[in-house]
CSV table of C-alpha atoms and ligand atoms in Angstrom, one decimal:
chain,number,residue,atom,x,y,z
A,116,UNK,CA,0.0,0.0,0.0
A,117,UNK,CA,1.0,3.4,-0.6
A,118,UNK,CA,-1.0,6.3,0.6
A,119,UNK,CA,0.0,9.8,1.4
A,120,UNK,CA,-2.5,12.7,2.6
A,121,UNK,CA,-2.2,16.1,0.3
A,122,UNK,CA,-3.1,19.6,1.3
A,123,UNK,CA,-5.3,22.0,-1.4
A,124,UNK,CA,-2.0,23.4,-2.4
A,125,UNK,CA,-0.7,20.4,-3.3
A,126,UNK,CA,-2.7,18.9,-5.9
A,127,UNK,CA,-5.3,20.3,-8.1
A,128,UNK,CA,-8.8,19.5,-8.8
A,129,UNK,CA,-8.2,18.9,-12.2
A,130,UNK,CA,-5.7,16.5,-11.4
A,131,UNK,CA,-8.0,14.6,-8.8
A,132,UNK,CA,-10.7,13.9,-11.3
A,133,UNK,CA,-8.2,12.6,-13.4
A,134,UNK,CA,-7.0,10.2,-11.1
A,135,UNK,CA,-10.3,9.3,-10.5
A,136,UNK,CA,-11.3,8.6,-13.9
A,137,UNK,CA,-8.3,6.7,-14.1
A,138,UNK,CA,-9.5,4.3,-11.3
A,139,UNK,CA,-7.8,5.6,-8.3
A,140,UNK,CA,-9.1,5.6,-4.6
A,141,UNK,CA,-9.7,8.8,-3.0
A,142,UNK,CA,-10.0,9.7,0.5
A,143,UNK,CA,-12.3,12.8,0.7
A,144,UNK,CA,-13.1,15.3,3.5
A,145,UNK,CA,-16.5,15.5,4.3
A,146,UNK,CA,-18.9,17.1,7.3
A,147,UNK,CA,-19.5,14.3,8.6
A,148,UNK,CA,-16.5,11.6,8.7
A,149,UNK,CA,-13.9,11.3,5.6
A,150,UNK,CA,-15.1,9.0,3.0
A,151,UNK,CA,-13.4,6.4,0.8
A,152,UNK,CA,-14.0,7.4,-2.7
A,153,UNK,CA,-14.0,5.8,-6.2
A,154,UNK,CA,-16.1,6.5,-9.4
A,155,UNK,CA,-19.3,5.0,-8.9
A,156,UNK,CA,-19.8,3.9,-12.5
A,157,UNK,CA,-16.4,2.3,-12.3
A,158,UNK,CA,-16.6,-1.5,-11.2
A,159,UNK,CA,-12.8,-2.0,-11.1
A,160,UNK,CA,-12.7,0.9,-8.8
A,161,UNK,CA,-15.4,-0.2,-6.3
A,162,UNK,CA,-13.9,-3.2,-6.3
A,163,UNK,CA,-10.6,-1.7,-4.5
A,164,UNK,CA,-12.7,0.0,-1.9
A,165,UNK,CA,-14.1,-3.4,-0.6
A,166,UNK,CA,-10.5,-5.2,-0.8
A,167,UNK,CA,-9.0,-1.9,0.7
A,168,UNK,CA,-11.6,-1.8,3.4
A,169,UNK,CA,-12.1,-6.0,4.0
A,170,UNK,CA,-15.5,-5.3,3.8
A,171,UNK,CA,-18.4,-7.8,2.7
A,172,UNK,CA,-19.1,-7.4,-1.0
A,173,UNK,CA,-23.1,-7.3,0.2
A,174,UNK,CA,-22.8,-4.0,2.0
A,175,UNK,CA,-24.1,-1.3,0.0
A,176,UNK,CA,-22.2,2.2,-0.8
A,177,UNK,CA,-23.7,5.1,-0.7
A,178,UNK,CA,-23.1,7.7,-3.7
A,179,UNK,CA,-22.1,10.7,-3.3
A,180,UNK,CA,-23.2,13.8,-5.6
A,181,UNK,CA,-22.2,17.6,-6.5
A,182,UNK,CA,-24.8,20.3,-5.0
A,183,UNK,CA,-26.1,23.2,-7.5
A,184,UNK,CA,-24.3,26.4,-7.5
A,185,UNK,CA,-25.6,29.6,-6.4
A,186,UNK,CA,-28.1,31.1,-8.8
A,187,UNK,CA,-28.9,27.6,-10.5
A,188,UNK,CA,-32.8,26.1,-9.6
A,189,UNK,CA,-32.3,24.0,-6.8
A,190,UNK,CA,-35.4,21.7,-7.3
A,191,UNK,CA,-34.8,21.0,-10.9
A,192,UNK,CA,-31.2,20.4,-10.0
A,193,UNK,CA,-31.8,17.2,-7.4
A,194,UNK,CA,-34.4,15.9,-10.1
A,195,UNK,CA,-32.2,15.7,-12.7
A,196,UNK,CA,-29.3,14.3,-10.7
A,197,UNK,CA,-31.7,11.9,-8.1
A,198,UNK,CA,-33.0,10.4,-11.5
A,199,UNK,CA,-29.8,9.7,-12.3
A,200,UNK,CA,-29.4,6.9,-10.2
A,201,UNK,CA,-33.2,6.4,-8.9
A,202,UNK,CA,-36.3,6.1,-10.0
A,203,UNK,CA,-39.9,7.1,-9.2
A,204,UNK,CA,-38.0,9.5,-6.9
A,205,UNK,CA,-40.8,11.0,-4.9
A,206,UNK,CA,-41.5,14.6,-3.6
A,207,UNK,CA,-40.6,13.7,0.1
A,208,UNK,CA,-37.1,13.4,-1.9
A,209,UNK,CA,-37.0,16.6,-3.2
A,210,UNK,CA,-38.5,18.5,-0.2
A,211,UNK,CA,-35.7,17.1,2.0
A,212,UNK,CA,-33.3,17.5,-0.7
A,213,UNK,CA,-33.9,21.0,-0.8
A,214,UNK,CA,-34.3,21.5,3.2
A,215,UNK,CA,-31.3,19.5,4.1
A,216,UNK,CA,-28.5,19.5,1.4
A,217,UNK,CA,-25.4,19.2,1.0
A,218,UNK,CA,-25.5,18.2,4.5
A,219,UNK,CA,-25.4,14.9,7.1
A,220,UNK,CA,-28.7,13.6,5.3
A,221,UNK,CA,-28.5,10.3,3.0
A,222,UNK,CA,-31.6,9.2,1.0
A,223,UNK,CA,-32.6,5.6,0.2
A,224,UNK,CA,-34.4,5.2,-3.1
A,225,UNK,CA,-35.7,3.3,-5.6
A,226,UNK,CA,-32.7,2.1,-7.8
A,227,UNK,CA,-32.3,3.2,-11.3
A,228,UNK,CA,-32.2,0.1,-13.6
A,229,UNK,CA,-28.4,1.1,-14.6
A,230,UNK,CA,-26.9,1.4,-11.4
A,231,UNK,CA,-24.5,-1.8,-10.2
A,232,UNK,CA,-25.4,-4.3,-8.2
A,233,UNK,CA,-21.8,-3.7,-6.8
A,234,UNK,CA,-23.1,-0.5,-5.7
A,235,UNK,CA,-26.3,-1.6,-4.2
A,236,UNK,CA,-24.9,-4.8,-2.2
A,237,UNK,CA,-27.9,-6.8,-4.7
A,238,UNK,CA,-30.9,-4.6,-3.2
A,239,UNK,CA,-33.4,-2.5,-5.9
A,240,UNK,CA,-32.5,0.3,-3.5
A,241,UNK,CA,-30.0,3.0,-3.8
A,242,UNK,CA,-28.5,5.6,-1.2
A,243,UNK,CA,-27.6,8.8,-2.1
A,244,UNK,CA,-26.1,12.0,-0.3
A,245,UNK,CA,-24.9,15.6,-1.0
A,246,UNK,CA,-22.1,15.9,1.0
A,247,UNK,CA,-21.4,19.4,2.6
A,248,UNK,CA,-17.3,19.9,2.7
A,249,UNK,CA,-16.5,23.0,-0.1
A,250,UNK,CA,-13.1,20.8,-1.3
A,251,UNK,CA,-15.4,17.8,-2.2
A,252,UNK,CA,-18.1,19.6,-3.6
A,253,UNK,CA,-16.2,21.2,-5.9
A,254,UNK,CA,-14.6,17.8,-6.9
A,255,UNK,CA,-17.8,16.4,-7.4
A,256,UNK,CA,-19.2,19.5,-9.8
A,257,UNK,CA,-15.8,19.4,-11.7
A,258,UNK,CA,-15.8,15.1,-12.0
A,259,UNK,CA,-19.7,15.4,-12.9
A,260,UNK,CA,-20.6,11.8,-11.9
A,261,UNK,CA,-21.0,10.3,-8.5
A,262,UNK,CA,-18.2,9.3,-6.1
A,263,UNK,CA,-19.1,6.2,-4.2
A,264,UNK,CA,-17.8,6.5,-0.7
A,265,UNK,CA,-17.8,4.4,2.5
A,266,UNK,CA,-16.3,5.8,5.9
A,267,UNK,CA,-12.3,5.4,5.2
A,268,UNK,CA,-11.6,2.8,8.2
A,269,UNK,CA,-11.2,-0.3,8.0
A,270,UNK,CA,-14.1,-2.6,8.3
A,271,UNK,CA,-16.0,-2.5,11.4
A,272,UNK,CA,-13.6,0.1,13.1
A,273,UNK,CA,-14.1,3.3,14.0
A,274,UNK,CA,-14.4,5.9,11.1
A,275,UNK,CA,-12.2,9.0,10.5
A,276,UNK,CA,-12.5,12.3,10.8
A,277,UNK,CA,-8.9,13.6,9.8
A,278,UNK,CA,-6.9,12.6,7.4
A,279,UNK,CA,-4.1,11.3,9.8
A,280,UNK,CA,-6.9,9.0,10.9
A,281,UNK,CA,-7.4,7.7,7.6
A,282,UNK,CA,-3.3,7.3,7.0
A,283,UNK,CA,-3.7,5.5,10.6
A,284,UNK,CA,-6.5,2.7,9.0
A,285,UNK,CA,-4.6,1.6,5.4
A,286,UNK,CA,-0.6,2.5,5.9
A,287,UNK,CA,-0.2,-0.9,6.4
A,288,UNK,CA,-2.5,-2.5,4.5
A,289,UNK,CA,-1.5,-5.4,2.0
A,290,UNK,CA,-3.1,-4.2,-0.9
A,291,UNK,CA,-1.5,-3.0,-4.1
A,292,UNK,CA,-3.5,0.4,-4.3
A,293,UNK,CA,-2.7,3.2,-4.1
A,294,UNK,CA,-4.6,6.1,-1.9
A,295,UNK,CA,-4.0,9.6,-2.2
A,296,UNK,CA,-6.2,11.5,1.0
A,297,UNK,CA,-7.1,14.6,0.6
A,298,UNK,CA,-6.2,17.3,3.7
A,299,UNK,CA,-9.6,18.8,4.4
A,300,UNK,CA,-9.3,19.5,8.0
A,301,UNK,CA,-11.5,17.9,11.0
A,302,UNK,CA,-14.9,17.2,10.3
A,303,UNK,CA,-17.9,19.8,11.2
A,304,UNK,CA,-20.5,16.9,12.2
A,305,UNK,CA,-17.9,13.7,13.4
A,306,UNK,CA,-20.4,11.1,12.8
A,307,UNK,CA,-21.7,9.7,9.7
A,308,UNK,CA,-25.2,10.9,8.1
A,309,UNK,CA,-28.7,10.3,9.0
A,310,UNK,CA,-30.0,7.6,6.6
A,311,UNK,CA,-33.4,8.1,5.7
A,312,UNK,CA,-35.4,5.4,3.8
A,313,UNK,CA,-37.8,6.7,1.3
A,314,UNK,CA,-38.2,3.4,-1.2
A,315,UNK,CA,-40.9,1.9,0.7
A,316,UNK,CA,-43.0,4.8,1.8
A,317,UNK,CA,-46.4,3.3,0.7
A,318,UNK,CA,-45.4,1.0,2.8
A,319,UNK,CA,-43.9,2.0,5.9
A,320,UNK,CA,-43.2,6.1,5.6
A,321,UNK,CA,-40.3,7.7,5.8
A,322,UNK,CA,-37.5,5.7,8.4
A,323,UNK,CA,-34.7,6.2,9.7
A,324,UNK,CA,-32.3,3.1,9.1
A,325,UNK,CA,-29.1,4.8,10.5
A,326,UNK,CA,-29.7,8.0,12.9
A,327,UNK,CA,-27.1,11.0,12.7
A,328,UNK,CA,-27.0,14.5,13.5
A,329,UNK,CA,-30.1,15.5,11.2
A,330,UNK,CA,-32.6,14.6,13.7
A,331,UNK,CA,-36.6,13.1,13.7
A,332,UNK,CA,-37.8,15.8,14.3
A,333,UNK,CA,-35.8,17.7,11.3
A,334,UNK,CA,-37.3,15.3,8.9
A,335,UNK,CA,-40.8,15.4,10.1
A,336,UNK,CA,-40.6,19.6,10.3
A,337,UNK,CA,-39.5,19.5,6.6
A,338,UNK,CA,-42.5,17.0,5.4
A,339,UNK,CA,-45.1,18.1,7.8
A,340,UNK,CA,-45.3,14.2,9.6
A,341,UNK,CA,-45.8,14.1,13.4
A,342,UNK,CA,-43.5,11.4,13.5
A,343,UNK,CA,-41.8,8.3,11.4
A,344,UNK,CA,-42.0,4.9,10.7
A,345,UNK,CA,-40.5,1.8,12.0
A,346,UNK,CA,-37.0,0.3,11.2
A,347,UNK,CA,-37.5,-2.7,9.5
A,348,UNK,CA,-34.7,-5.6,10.4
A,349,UNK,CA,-34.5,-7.3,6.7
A,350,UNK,CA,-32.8,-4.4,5.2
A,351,UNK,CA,-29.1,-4.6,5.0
A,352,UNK,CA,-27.0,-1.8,6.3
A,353,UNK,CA,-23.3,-2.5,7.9
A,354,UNK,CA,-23.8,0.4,10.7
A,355,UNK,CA,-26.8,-1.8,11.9
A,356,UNK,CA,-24.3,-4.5,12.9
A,357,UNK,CA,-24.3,-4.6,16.5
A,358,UNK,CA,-20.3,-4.5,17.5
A,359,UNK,CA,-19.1,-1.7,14.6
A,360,UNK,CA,-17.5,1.2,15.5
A,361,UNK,CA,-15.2,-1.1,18.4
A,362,UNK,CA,-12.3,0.5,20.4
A,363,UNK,CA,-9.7,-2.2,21.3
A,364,UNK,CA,-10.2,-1.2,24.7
A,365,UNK,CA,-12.8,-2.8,26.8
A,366,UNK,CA,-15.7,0.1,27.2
A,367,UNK,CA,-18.4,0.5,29.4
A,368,UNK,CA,-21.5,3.3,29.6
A,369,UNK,CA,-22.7,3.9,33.1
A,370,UNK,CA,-24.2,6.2,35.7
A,371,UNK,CA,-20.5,7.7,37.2
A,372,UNK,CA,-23.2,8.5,40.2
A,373,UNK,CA,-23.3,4.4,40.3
A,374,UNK,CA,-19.7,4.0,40.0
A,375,UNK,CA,-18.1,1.1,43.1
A,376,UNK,CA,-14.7,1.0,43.8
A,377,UNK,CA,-15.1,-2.7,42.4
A,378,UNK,CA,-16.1,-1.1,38.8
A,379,UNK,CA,-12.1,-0.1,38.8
A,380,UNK,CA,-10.6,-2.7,40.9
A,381,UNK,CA,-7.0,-2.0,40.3
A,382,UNK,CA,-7.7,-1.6,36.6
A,383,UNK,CA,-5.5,1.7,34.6
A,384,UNK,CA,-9.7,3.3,34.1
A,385,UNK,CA,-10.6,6.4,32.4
A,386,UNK,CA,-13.5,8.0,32.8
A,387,UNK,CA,-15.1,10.1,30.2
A,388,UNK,CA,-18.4,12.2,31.8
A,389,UNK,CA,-20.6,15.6,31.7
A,390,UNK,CA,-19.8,15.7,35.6
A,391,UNK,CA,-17.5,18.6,37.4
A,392,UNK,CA,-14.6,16.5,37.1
A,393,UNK,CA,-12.8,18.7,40.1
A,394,UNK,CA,-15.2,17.7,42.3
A,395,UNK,CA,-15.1,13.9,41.0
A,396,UNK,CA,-10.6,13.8,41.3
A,397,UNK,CA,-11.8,15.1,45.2
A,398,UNK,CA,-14.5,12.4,45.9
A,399,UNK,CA,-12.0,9.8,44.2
A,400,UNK,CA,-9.1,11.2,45.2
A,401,UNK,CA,-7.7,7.6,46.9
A,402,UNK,CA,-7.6,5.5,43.3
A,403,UNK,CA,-5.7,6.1,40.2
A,404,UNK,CA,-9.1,7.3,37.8
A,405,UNK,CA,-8.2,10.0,34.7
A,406,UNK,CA,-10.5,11.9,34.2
A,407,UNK,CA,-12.2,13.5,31.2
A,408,UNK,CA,-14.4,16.3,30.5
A,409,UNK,CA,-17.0,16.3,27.8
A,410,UNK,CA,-19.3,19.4,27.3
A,411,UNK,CA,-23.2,18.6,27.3
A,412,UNK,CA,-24.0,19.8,24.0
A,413,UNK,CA,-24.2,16.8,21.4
A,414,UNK,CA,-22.8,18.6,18.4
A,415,UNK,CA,-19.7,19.2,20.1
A,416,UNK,CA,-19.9,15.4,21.1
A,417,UNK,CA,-20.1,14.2,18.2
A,418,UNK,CA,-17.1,16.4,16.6
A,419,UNK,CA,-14.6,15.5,19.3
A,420,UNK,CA,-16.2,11.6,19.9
A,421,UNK,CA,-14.5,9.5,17.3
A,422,UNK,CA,-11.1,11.5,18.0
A,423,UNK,CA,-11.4,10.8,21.9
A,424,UNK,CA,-12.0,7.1,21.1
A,425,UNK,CA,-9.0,6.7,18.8
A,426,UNK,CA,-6.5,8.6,21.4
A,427,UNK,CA,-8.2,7.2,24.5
A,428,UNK,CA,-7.7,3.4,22.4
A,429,UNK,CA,-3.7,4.3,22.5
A,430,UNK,CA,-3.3,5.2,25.9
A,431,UNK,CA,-3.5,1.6,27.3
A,432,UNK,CA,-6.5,1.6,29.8
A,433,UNK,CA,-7.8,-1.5,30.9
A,434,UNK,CA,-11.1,0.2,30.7
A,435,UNK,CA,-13.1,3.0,29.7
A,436,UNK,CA,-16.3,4.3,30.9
A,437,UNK,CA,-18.4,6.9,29.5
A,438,UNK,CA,-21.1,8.3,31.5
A,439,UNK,CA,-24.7,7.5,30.9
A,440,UNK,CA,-26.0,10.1,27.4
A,441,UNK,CA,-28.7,12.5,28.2
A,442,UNK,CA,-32.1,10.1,26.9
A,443,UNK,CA,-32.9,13.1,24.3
A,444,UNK,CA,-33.4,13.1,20.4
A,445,UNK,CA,-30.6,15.3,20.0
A,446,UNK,CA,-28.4,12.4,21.9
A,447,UNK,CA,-29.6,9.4,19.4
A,448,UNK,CA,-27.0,9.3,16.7
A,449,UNK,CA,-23.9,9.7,19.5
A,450,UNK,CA,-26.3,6.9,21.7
A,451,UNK,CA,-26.2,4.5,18.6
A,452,UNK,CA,-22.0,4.9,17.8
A,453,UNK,CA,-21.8,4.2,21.4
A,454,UNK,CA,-23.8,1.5,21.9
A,455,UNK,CA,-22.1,-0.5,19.3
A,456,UNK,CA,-18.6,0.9,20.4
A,457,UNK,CA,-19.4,-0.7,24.3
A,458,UNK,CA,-20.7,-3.7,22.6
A,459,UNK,CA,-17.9,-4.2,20.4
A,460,UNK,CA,-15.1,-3.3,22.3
A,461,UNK,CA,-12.2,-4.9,23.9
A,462,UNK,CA,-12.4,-8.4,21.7
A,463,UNK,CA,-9.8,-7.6,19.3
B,235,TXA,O1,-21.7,10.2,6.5
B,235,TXA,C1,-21.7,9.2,5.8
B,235,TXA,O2,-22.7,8.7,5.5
B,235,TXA,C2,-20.3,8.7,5.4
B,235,TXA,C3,-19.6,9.7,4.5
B,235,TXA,C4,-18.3,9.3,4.0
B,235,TXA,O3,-20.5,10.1,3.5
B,235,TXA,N1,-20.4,7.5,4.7
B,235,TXA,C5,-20.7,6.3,5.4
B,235,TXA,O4,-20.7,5.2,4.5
B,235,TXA,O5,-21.0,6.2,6.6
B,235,TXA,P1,-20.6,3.7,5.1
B,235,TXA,O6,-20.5,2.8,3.9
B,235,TXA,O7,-19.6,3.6,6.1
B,235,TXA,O8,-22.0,3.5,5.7
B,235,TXA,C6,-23.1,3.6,4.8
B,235,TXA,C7,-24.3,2.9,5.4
B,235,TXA,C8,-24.0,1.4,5.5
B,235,TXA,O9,-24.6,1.0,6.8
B,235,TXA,C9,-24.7,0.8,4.4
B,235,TXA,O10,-25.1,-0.5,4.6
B,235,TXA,C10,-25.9,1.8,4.2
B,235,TXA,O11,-25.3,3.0,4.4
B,235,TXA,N2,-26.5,1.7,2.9
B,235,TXA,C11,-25.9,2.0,1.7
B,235,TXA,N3,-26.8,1.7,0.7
B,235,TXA,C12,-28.0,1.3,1.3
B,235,TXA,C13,-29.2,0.9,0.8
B,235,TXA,N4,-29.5,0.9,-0.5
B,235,TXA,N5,-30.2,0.6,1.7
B,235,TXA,C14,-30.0,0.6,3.0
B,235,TXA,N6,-28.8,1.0,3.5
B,235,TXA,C15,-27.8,1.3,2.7
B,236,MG,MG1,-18.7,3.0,7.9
């Protein structure tokens, strides 16, 4: 494997697209977590991404389009590109299209009959997003096509959201590819997107398969719903596998309030809470505990979360506890990422 991360200055967007075009992998910034990138009407190049990633071939991508430029008509521009790659795209589409992008917000649709099974892991159904960051969207107007794009980590791990992170996942890969990452900073949102299924709304309504930072309540405000429908189990998406997003340290969520002395026994423990953590180092001020500070506000969770996990992973606790999430809406996408984290932590 080579890879190497390149600032703006260092490569131009002409020279990008090329690569792409030529079948290259891509790291790309975006709001939410950096992306893993190849031309999505390329089958050779999608191909690399799941060999580069180890992930199952069955796992669907999500594609990744340009947003219109100031001045052009917005609703006439996600027509023409949704029915691209879906069909019988329906108004909800547009409506959210318009409220919500580019931004954390990907759509599930109806697949167009051209669109590879490669892409779709098999299913009739296709996601799509507009992704926010201004580097990205200005490779996407200038490439014209779509960029399929997984979270750059390595299967089942936790995804990036600097480029160093995404060096971090493939330097040592094994495969013969080679990945040039584009420097876009750290992302706005640090988790990945809202997914929002619209293919079977006869059925079921609008639902929310994967829930990010574009809330519920969001989508119902922007198509006049009082709420959504259920998640239904038989649709395939990896982020539903209970165990991704797993820290190699063990990691636990509880109420720090709850916390024994026999929750730490001896153990090197961090503890990562909303709390005064003065008053906490006083009460515990007999055992060994670091503590960490997190501000009770969930977008500034969720920018800093993925980071803390990776450095926290390095440090060589025994175990890490997070204090208990606020039960709120806002908290949902953060309570999801962590969930799986604790669940999937500490067997690798
Ligand atoms: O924020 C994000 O969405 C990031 C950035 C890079 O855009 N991307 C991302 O991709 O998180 P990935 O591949 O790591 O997660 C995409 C999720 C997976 O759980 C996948 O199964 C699901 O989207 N997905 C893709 N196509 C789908 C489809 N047709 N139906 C249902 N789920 C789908
Ligand atoms: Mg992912």
């Amino acid at each position: 494997m080579s890879a190497r991360i390149f600032s703006a200055n260092e490569i131009s967007t002409k020279k990008i697209v090329e690569l792409i075009l030529q079948g290259h992998l891509v790291a790309i910034p975006t709001e939410t977590v950096y992306g893993l990138a190849a031309n999505a009407s390329d089958e050779k190049a999608i191909k690399k991404i799941f060999q580069l990633k180890n992930r199952p071939e069955d796992h669907p991508l999500i594609v990744h389009i340009a947003s219109p430029l100031l001045g052009q008509s917005v609703e006439s521009f996600w027509e023409t590109k949704l029915s691209e790659w879906a069909h019988d795209v329906p108004p909800e589409a547009i409506l959210l299209a318009k409220q919500h992008w580019p931004g954390p917000l990907t759509l599930v649709l109806k697949k167009a009959k051209q669109v590879s099974n490669m892409i779709t892991g098999g299913q009739e159904t296709i996601a799509i997003r507009a992704p926010k960051h201004p580097w990205t969207i200005e490779i996407l107007r200038a490439f014209n096509g779509g960029l399929v794009a997984p979270s750059a980590n390595r299967f089942g791990r936790i995804s990036p959201t600097t480029a160093q992170h995404v060096l971090d996942e493939f330097q040592y890969s094994e495969t013969h590819h080679e990945l040039m990452i584009l420097d876009g900073g750290s992302c706005d949102v640090g988790i990945e997107s809202t997914i929002l299924d619209l293919s079977r709304l006869d059925q079921t309504g609008p639902t929310i398969l994967r829930p990010g930072m574009i809330l519920e309540s969001d989508i119902c405000a922007t198509l006049g719903l009082t709420k959504l429908g259920q998640k239904d189990n038989t649709i395939r998406h990896s982020g539903g596998i209970l165990g991704h997003y797993a820290p190699h340290t063990q990691m636990v969520s509880m109420d720090i309030g709850q916390l024994r002395i026999e929750d730490i026994s001896n153990q090197k423990v961090v503890v990562v809470t909303f709390l005064d953590i003065k008053t906490l180092r006083n009460q515990w001020a007999s055992s060994s505990i670091d503590w960490i500070h997190i501000p009770l506000d969930p977008h500034a969770v969720a920018k800093q979360m993925y980071q803390l996990l990776r450095d926290l992973d390095q440090k060589g606790y025994q175990k890490i506890i997070i204090h208990e999430l606020p039960s709120g809406i806002e908290w949902s996408g953060i309570q999801d990422r962590l969930s799986r984290a604790v669940y999937g932590s500490g067997v690798h």
